[in-house]
PDB file of C-alpha atoms in Angstrom:
ATOM      1  CA  MET A 742     -41.974-148.843 -78.586  1.00 57.00           C
ATOM      2  CA  ALA A 743     -43.787-148.770 -81.923  1.00 68.00           C
ATOM      3  CA  SER A 744     -42.400-150.835 -84.792  1.00 83.00           C
ATOM      4  CA  LEU A 745     -41.505-149.188 -88.117  1.00 76.00           C
ATOM      5  CA  LEU A 746     -44.768-150.451 -89.642  1.00 79.00           C
ATOM      6  CA  GLU A 747     -46.768-149.014 -86.744  1.00 80.00           C
ATOM      7  CA  MET A 748     -44.910-145.692 -87.078  1.00 73.00           C
ATOM      8  CA  LYS A 749     -45.755-145.518 -90.784  1.00 82.00           C
ATOM      9  CA  GLU A 750     -49.389-146.141 -89.890  1.00 80.00           C
ATOM     10  CA  ILE A 751     -49.273-143.302 -87.327  1.00 80.00           C
ATOM     11  CA  PHE A 752     -47.775-140.984 -89.962  1.00 81.00           C
ATOM     12  CA  ARG A 753     -50.435-141.888 -92.535  1.00 83.00           C
ATOM     13  CA  ASN A 754     -53.140-141.229 -89.924  1.00 85.00           C
ATOM     14  CA  ALA A 755     -51.531-138.142 -88.370  1.00 87.00           C
ATOM     15  CA  ASP A 756     -53.783-135.250 -87.452  1.00 91.00           C
ATOM     16  CA  ALA A 757     -50.746-133.036 -86.750  1.00 90.00           C
ATOM     17  CA  VAL A 758     -47.158-132.991 -88.023  1.00 91.00           C
ATOM     18  CA  CYS A 759     -44.533-130.863 -86.270  1.00 93.00           C
ATOM     19  CA  PHE A 760     -41.352-129.985 -88.133  1.00 94.00           C
ATOM     20  CA  ASP A 761     -38.091-128.726 -86.729  1.00 92.00           C
ATOM     21  CA  VAL A 762     -36.843-125.839 -88.903  1.00 92.00           C
ATOM     22  CA  ASP A 763     -33.033-125.408 -88.899  1.00 87.00           C
ATOM     23  CA  SER A 764     -31.355-128.143 -90.994  1.00 87.00           C
ATOM     24  CA  THR A 765     -34.771-129.774 -91.538  1.00 92.00           C
ATOM     25  CA  VAL A 766     -37.296-127.468 -93.234  1.00 92.00           C
ATOM     26  CA  ILE A 767     -34.454-125.134 -94.256  1.00 91.00           C
ATOM     27  CA  ARG A 768     -30.954-126.110 -95.301  1.00 87.00           C
ATOM     28  CA  GLU A 769     -29.057-123.940 -92.823  1.00 84.00           C
ATOM     29  CA  GLU A 770     -28.840-123.253 -89.069  1.00 82.00           C
ATOM     30  CA  GLY A 771     -30.427-119.838 -88.481  1.00 83.00           C
ATOM     31  CA  ILE A 772     -28.241-118.836 -85.521  1.00 86.00           C
ATOM     32  CA  ASP A 773     -25.045-119.645 -87.441  1.00 88.00           C
ATOM     33  CA  GLU A 774     -26.246-117.624 -90.461  1.00 88.00           C
ATOM     34  CA  LEU A 775     -27.090-114.679 -88.191  1.00 90.00           C
ATOM     35  CA  ALA A 776     -23.666-114.946 -86.528  1.00 93.00           C
ATOM     36  CA  LYS A 777     -21.884-114.958 -89.926  1.00 89.00           C
ATOM     37  CA  PHE A 778     -23.963-111.984 -91.037  1.00 90.00           C
ATOM     38  CA  CYS A 779     -22.979-110.100 -87.855  1.00 88.00           C
ATOM     39  CA  GLY A 780     -19.271-110.981 -88.267  1.00 88.00           C
ATOM     40  CA  VAL A 781     -18.884-113.522 -85.435  1.00 90.00           C
ATOM     41  CA  GLY A 782     -19.520-116.730 -87.380  1.00 90.00           C
ATOM     42  CA  ASP A 783     -16.454-118.740 -86.347  1.00 87.00           C
ATOM     43  CA  ALA A 784     -16.731-117.942 -82.634  1.00 85.00           C
ATOM     44  CA  VAL A 785     -20.422-118.860 -82.517  1.00 86.00           C
ATOM     45  CA  ALA A 786     -19.928-122.048 -84.563  1.00 79.00           C
ATOM     46  CA  GLU A 787     -17.301-123.109 -82.011  1.00 77.00           C
ATOM     47  CA  MET A 788     -19.742-122.396 -79.151  1.00 76.00           C
ATOM     48  CA  THR A 789     -22.409-124.425 -80.963  1.00 69.00           C
ATOM     49  CA  ARG A 790     -20.023-127.375 -81.264  1.00 66.00           C
ATOM     50  CA  ARG A 791     -19.174-127.157 -77.550  1.00 66.00           C
ATOM     51  CA  ALA A 792     -22.858-126.891 -76.622  1.00 60.00           C
ATOM     52  CA  MET A 793     -23.746-129.973 -78.690  1.00 57.00           C
ATOM     53  CA  GLY A 794     -21.176-132.129 -76.940  1.00 54.00           C
ATOM     54  CA  GLY A 795     -21.291-130.749 -73.409  1.00 55.00           C
ATOM     55  CA  THR A 796     -23.571-130.564 -70.420  1.00 60.00           C
ATOM     56  CA  VAL A 797     -24.588-126.943 -70.940  1.00 71.00           C
ATOM     57  CA  THR A 798     -28.372-126.367 -71.081  1.00 75.00           C
ATOM     58  CA  PHE A 799     -30.026-125.151 -74.264  1.00 78.00           C
ATOM     59  CA  LYS A 800     -30.957-121.839 -72.614  1.00 83.00           C
ATOM     60  CA  ALA A 801     -27.389-121.231 -71.368  1.00 84.00           C
ATOM     61  CA  ALA A 802     -25.982-122.002 -74.832  1.00 83.00           C
ATOM     62  CA  LEU A 803     -28.533-119.703 -76.495  1.00 85.00           C
ATOM     63  CA  THR A 804     -27.830-116.885 -74.014  1.00 89.00           C
ATOM     64  CA  ALA A 805     -24.063-117.136 -74.575  1.00 88.00           C
ATOM     65  CA  ARG A 806     -24.276-117.212 -78.374  1.00 88.00           C
ATOM     66  CA  LEU A 807     -26.772-114.352 -78.601  1.00 91.00           C
ATOM     67  CA  GLY A 808     -24.647-112.368 -76.141  1.00 90.00           C
ATOM     68  CA  LEU A 809     -21.803-112.648 -78.619  1.00 89.00           C
ATOM     69  CA  ILE A 810     -23.887-111.906 -81.738  1.00 92.00           C
ATOM     70  CA  ARG A 811     -26.035-109.124 -80.202  1.00 91.00           C
ATOM     71  CA  PRO A 812     -28.092-108.758 -83.398  1.00 92.00           C
ATOM     72  CA  SER A 813     -30.002-105.524 -83.928  1.00 92.00           C
ATOM     73  CA  TYR A 814     -33.539-105.472 -85.317  1.00 93.00           C
ATOM     74  CA  GLU A 815     -32.147-103.988 -88.543  1.00 91.00           C
ATOM     75  CA  GLN A 816     -29.559-106.773 -88.928  1.00 91.00           C
ATOM     76  CA  VAL A 817     -32.194-109.502 -88.492  1.00 91.00           C
ATOM     77  CA  GLN A 818     -34.455-107.912 -91.121  1.00 91.00           C
ATOM     78  CA  LYS A 819     -31.519-107.425 -93.497  1.00 91.00           C
ATOM     79  CA  LEU A 820     -30.459-111.059 -93.085  1.00 91.00           C
ATOM     80  CA  ILE A 821     -33.978-112.198 -94.061  1.00 89.00           C
ATOM     81  CA  SER A 822     -34.115-109.901 -97.110  1.00 89.00           C
ATOM     82  CA  ASP A 823     -30.491-110.385 -98.318  1.00 89.00           C
ATOM     83  CA  HIS A 824     -30.043-114.076 -97.393  1.00 86.00           C
ATOM     84  CA  PRO A 825     -33.523-115.604 -97.136  1.00 86.00           C
ATOM     85  CA  PRO A 826     -33.628-119.116 -95.651  1.00 87.00           C
ATOM     86  CA  GLN A 827     -33.277-121.836 -98.312  1.00 88.00           C
ATOM     87  CA  LEU A 828     -36.073-124.400 -98.235  1.00 93.00           C
ATOM     88  CA  THR A 829     -35.009-128.058 -98.241  1.00 91.00           C
ATOM     89  CA  PRO A 830     -35.971-129.818-101.514  1.00 92.00           C
ATOM     90  CA  GLY A 831     -39.314-131.602-101.257  1.00 91.00           C
ATOM     91  CA  ILE A 832     -40.597-129.767 -98.162  1.00 93.00           C
ATOM     92  CA  ARG A 833     -43.020-127.530-100.073  1.00 92.00           C
ATOM     93  CA  GLU A 834     -44.627-130.547-101.795  1.00 92.00           C
ATOM     94  CA  LEU A 835     -44.845-132.506 -98.537  1.00 92.00           C
ATOM     95  CA  VAL A 836     -46.481-129.651 -96.606  1.00 93.00           C
ATOM     96  CA  ASN A 837     -48.927-129.051 -99.486  1.00 91.00           C
ATOM     97  CA  ARG A 838     -49.866-132.753 -99.492  1.00 91.00           C
ATOM     98  CA  LEU A 839     -50.376-132.756 -95.701  1.00 92.00           C
ATOM     99  CA  HIS A 840     -52.571-129.660 -95.965  1.00 92.00           C
ATOM    100  CA  GLN A 841     -54.624-131.329 -98.737  1.00 90.00           C
ATOM    101  CA  ARG A 842     -55.238-134.254 -96.368  1.00 88.00           C
ATOM    102  CA  GLY A 843     -56.474-131.876 -93.656  1.00 89.00           C
ATOM    103  CA  VAL A 844     -53.401-132.387 -91.460  1.00 91.00           C
ATOM    104  CA  GLN A 845     -52.349-129.474 -89.243  1.00 91.00           C
ATOM    105  CA  VAL A 846     -48.692-128.536 -89.804  1.00 94.00           C
ATOM    106  CA  PHE A 847     -46.610-126.794 -87.109  1.00 94.00           C
ATOM    107  CA  LEU A 848     -43.082-125.402 -87.077  1.00 95.00           C
ATOM    108  CA  VAL A 849     -41.455-126.022 -83.682  1.00 93.00           C
ATOM    109  CA  SER A 850     -38.005-124.464 -83.519  1.00 90.00           C
ATOM    110  CA  GLY A 851     -35.248-123.392 -81.180  1.00 86.00           C
ATOM    111  CA  GLY A 852     -34.561-120.717 -83.823  1.00 86.00           C
ATOM    112  CA  PHE A 853     -35.983-117.219 -84.072  1.00 89.00           C
ATOM    113  CA  GLN A 854     -39.625-116.279 -84.586  1.00 91.00           C
ATOM    114  CA  SER A 855     -38.956-113.627 -87.260  1.00 88.00           C
ATOM    115  CA  ILE A 856     -36.939-116.046 -89.425  1.00 89.00           C
ATOM    116  CA  VAL A 857     -39.294-118.995 -88.830  1.00 92.00           C
ATOM    117  CA  GLU A 858     -42.384-116.871 -89.662  1.00 91.00           C
ATOM    118  CA  HIS A 859     -40.737-115.985 -92.989  1.00 90.00           C
ATOM    119  CA  VAL A 860     -40.382-119.740 -93.672  1.00 92.00           C
ATOM    120  CA  ALA A 861     -44.001-120.384 -92.589  1.00 95.00           C
ATOM    121  CA  LEU A 862     -45.219-117.751 -95.062  1.00 92.00           C
ATOM    122  CA  GLN A 863     -43.497-119.575 -97.952  1.00 91.00           C
ATOM    123  CA  LEU A 864     -45.168-122.852 -96.937  1.00 94.00           C
ATOM    124  CA  ASN A 865     -48.672-121.431 -96.305  1.00 91.00           C
ATOM    125  CA  ILE A 866     -48.405-122.345 -92.614  1.00 94.00           C
ATOM    126  CA  PRO A 867     -50.321-119.883 -90.382  1.00 94.00           C
ATOM    127  CA  THR A 868     -48.105-117.893 -87.999  1.00 92.00           C
ATOM    128  CA  ALA A 869     -50.295-119.185 -85.135  1.00 92.00           C
ATOM    129  CA  ASN A 870     -48.720-122.606 -85.900  1.00 94.00           C
ATOM    130  CA  VAL A 871     -45.182-121.292 -85.310  1.00 94.00           C
ATOM    131  CA  PHE A 872     -43.438-121.967 -81.977  1.00 92.00           C
ATOM    132  CA  ALA A 873     -39.983-120.400 -81.791  1.00 93.00           C
ATOM    133  CA  ASN A 874     -37.804-118.050 -79.745  1.00 91.00           C
ATOM    134  CA  ARG A 875     -38.532-114.348 -79.748  1.00 92.00           C
ATOM    135  CA  LEU A 876     -35.674-111.858 -79.869  1.00 93.00           C
ATOM    136  CA  LYS A 877     -36.193-108.642 -77.901  1.00 92.00           C
ATOM    137  CA  PHE A 878     -35.022-105.184 -78.998  1.00 93.00           C
ATOM    138  CA  TYR A 879     -34.822-101.746 -77.377  1.00 93.00           C
ATOM    139  CA  PHE A 880     -36.834 -98.892 -78.930  1.00 92.00           C
ATOM    140  CA  ASN A 881     -33.754 -97.910 -80.990  1.00 93.00           C
ATOM    141  CA  GLY A 882     -33.500-101.420 -82.457  1.00 92.00           C
ATOM    142  CA  GLU A 883     -30.536-102.622 -80.361  1.00 93.00           C
ATOM    143  CA  TYR A 884     -30.505-106.209 -79.056  1.00 92.00           C
ATOM    144  CA  ALA A 885     -32.193-106.555 -75.648  1.00 91.00           C
ATOM    145  CA  GLY A 886     -32.106-110.312 -75.080  1.00 89.00           C
ATOM    146  CA  PHE A 887     -34.723-112.961 -75.827  1.00 92.00           C
ATOM    147  CA  ASP A 888     -38.025-114.019 -74.318  1.00 89.00           C
ATOM    148  CA  GLU A 889     -36.976-116.618 -71.743  1.00 86.00           C
ATOM    149  CA  THR A 890     -40.589-117.614 -71.042  1.00 85.00           C
ATOM    150  CA  GLN A 891     -40.996-119.346 -74.435  1.00 86.00           C
ATOM    151  CA  PRO A 892     -41.009-123.159 -74.040  1.00 87.00           C
ATOM    152  CA  THR A 893     -38.579-123.431 -76.996  1.00 84.00           C
ATOM    153  CA  ALA A 894     -35.961-121.510 -74.963  1.00 83.00           C
ATOM    154  CA  GLU A 895     -35.587-124.498 -72.616  1.00 81.00           C
ATOM    155  CA  SER A 896     -34.168-127.981 -72.934  1.00 77.00           C
ATOM    156  CA  GLY A 897     -37.151-130.269 -73.517  1.00 82.00           C
ATOM    157  CA  GLY A 898     -39.173-127.343 -74.865  1.00 84.00           C
ATOM    158  CA  LYS A 899     -40.344-129.068 -78.040  1.00 89.00           C
ATOM    159  CA  GLY A 900     -41.997-131.801 -75.987  1.00 89.00           C
ATOM    160  CA  LYS A 901     -43.766-129.111 -73.929  1.00 90.00           C
ATOM    161  CA  VAL A 902     -45.126-127.550 -77.139  1.00 91.00           C
ATOM    162  CA  ILE A 903     -46.451-130.932 -78.334  1.00 91.00           C
ATOM    163  CA  THR A 904     -48.093-131.612 -74.940  1.00 91.00           C
ATOM    164  CA  HIS A 905     -49.746-128.178 -75.183  1.00 89.00           C
ATOM    165  CA  LEU A 906     -50.992-128.892 -78.744  1.00 90.00           C
ATOM    166  CA  LYS A 907     -52.440-132.268 -77.705  1.00 92.00           C
ATOM    167  CA  GLU A 908     -54.266-130.668 -74.782  1.00 88.00           C
ATOM    168  CA  GLN A 909     -55.552-127.751 -76.855  1.00 87.00           C
ATOM    169  CA  PHE A 910     -56.625-129.591 -80.030  1.00 89.00           C
ATOM    170  CA  HIS A 911     -57.109-133.174 -78.739  1.00 90.00           C
ATOM    171  CA  PHE A 912     -54.822-134.578 -81.445  1.00 89.00           C
ATOM    172  CA  LYS A 913     -54.594-138.382 -81.450  1.00 87.00           C
ATOM    173  CA  ASN A 914     -51.542-138.853 -83.700  1.00 89.00           C
ATOM    174  CA  VAL A 915     -48.777-136.242 -83.558  1.00 89.00           C
ATOM    175  CA  VAL A 916     -45.604-136.770 -85.583  1.00 90.00           C
ATOM    176  CA  MET A 917     -42.323-134.927 -84.928  1.00 92.00           C
ATOM    177  CA  ILE A 918     -39.801-134.646 -87.787  1.00 92.00           C
ATOM    178  CA  GLY A 919     -36.299-133.250 -87.294  1.00 92.00           C
ATOM    179  CA  ASP A 920     -32.543-133.675 -87.549  1.00 88.00           C
ATOM    180  CA  GLY A 921     -31.508-133.237 -83.934  1.00 82.00           C
ATOM    181  CA  ALA A 922     -31.519-134.808 -80.489  1.00 79.00           C
ATOM    182  CA  THR A 923     -34.003-132.185 -79.183  1.00 81.00           C
ATOM    183  CA  ASP A 924     -36.482-133.359 -81.855  1.00 84.00           C
ATOM    184  CA  MET A 925     -36.010-137.027 -80.943  1.00 81.00           C
ATOM    185  CA  GLU A 926     -36.497-136.186 -77.238  1.00 80.00           C
ATOM    186  CA  ALA A 927     -39.970-134.786 -78.065  1.00 84.00           C
ATOM    187  CA  CYS A 928     -41.226-138.353 -78.621  1.00 83.00           C
ATOM    188  CA  PRO A 929     -43.022-138.985 -76.309  1.00 89.00           C
ATOM    189  CA  PRO A 930     -45.209-136.883 -76.010  1.00 91.00           C
ATOM    190  CA  ALA A 931     -45.162-137.106 -79.841  1.00 87.00           C
ATOM    191  CA  ASP A 932     -46.549-140.446 -81.025  1.00 90.00           C
ATOM    192  CA  CYS A 933     -43.886-140.929 -83.689  1.00 88.00           C
ATOM    193  CA  PHE A 934     -40.466-139.419 -84.452  1.00 90.00           C
ATOM    194  CA  ILE A 935     -38.952-139.376 -87.939  1.00 90.00           C
ATOM    195  CA  GLY A 936     -35.252-138.524 -88.100  1.00 91.00           C
ATOM    196  CA  PHE A 937     -34.188-136.351 -91.052  1.00 90.00           C
ATOM    197  CA  GLY A 938     -30.661-136.407 -92.476  1.00 88.00           C
ATOM    198  CA  GLY A 939     -31.133-134.562 -95.775  1.00 84.00           C
ATOM    199  CA  ASN A 940     -29.012-131.557 -94.760  1.00 83.00           C
ATOM    200  CA  VAL A 941     -26.860-132.831 -91.907  1.00 75.00           C
ATOM    201  CA  ILE A 942     -26.551-136.300 -90.411  1.00 75.00           C
ATOM    202  CA  ARG A 943     -26.331-136.356 -86.624  1.00 78.00           C
ATOM    203  CA  LYS A 944     -24.819-139.695 -85.652  1.00 75.00           C
ATOM    204  CA  GLN A 945     -26.786-140.081 -82.414  1.00 76.00           C
ATOM    205  CA  VAL A 946     -30.123-139.514 -84.192  1.00 80.00           C
ATOM    206  CA  LYS A 947     -29.302-141.790 -87.124  1.00 74.00           C
ATOM    207  CA  GLU A 948     -28.332-144.604 -84.740  1.00 77.00           C
ATOM    208  CA  LYS A 949     -31.328-144.277 -82.412  1.00 81.00           C
ATOM    209  CA  ALA A 950     -34.207-143.307 -84.714  1.00 79.00           C
ATOM    210  CA  LYS A 951     -36.271-146.284 -85.894  1.00 82.00           C
ATOM    211  CA  TRP A 952     -37.401-144.321 -88.942  1.00 88.00           C
ATOM    212  CA  TYR A 953     -34.665-142.253 -90.591  1.00 88.00           C
ATOM    213  CA  ILE A 954     -34.983-140.526 -93.965  1.00 87.00           C
ATOM    214  CA  THR A 955     -32.700-138.368 -96.112  1.00 88.00           C
ATOM    215  CA  HIS A 956     -35.291-136.938 -98.510  1.00 89.00           C
ATOM    216  CA  PHE A 957     -38.877-135.761 -98.021  1.00 91.00           C
ATOM    217  CA  ASP A 958     -39.916-137.721-101.128  1.00 85.00           C
ATOM    218  CA  GLU A 959     -39.799-140.814 -98.902  1.00 86.00           C
ATOM    219  CA  LEU A 960     -42.657-139.390 -96.829  1.00 89.00           C
ATOM    220  CA  LEU A 961     -44.622-138.264 -99.905  1.00 84.00           C
ATOM    221  CA  LYS A 962     -44.454-141.856-101.191  1.00 85.00           C
ATOM    222  CA  GLU A 963     -45.855-143.125 -97.864  1.00 80.00           C
ATOM    223  CA  LEU A 964     -48.855-140.838 -98.299  1.00 81.00           C
ATOM    224  CA  GLU A 965     -49.394-141.861-101.924  1.00 80.00           C
ATOM    225  CA  GLU A 966     -49.327-145.579-101.145  1.00 57.00           C
ATOM    226  CA  ARG A 967     -52.505-145.411 -99.119  1.00 52.00           C
TER     227      ARG A 967
END
């Protein structure tokens, strides 16, 4: 296992940085916001809590929650326009700085492609660098499920995305940044994991992550010190 000093060196020399989105790049959890918007917020929040603490797989939890929300295409678009995702303070500056250094930035999320692409647009991240779950709709706009073939629909999916990126682009140093256990589990194959507690602190991640931050300024300072 790398020491904190070695991890900071990996971050400063990263050729790719992957960010989780919900409660990391943005302040909220997309699925909970969608549930609230569709009038089933409490029920879905309860299912999320059960999923976090139980043995249910990510895909089973996602299927159950979406089955309850059943969002239409129109509702998803209206959520984005009426309640756009709120960026976490400092993320815009950090992504800009990484881009200036020639670092590739990816958004790797168990959330929804349409919402995550909206976030990517605000951060000048190409949509080709977005890996998230795709909702499916019937021709009349009604909910028709989600694309179960996406790696992010599975437990361990973020690690699969990072393996794919390393194979495709031959990255040497890939950093994963996120608030949750699924982000921490993506290292390895990521070379370094940075736990983020600026929006919500997950006890398990805070206890186990060797490098844990609560503001993105801490990472900006690391880049400036070089």
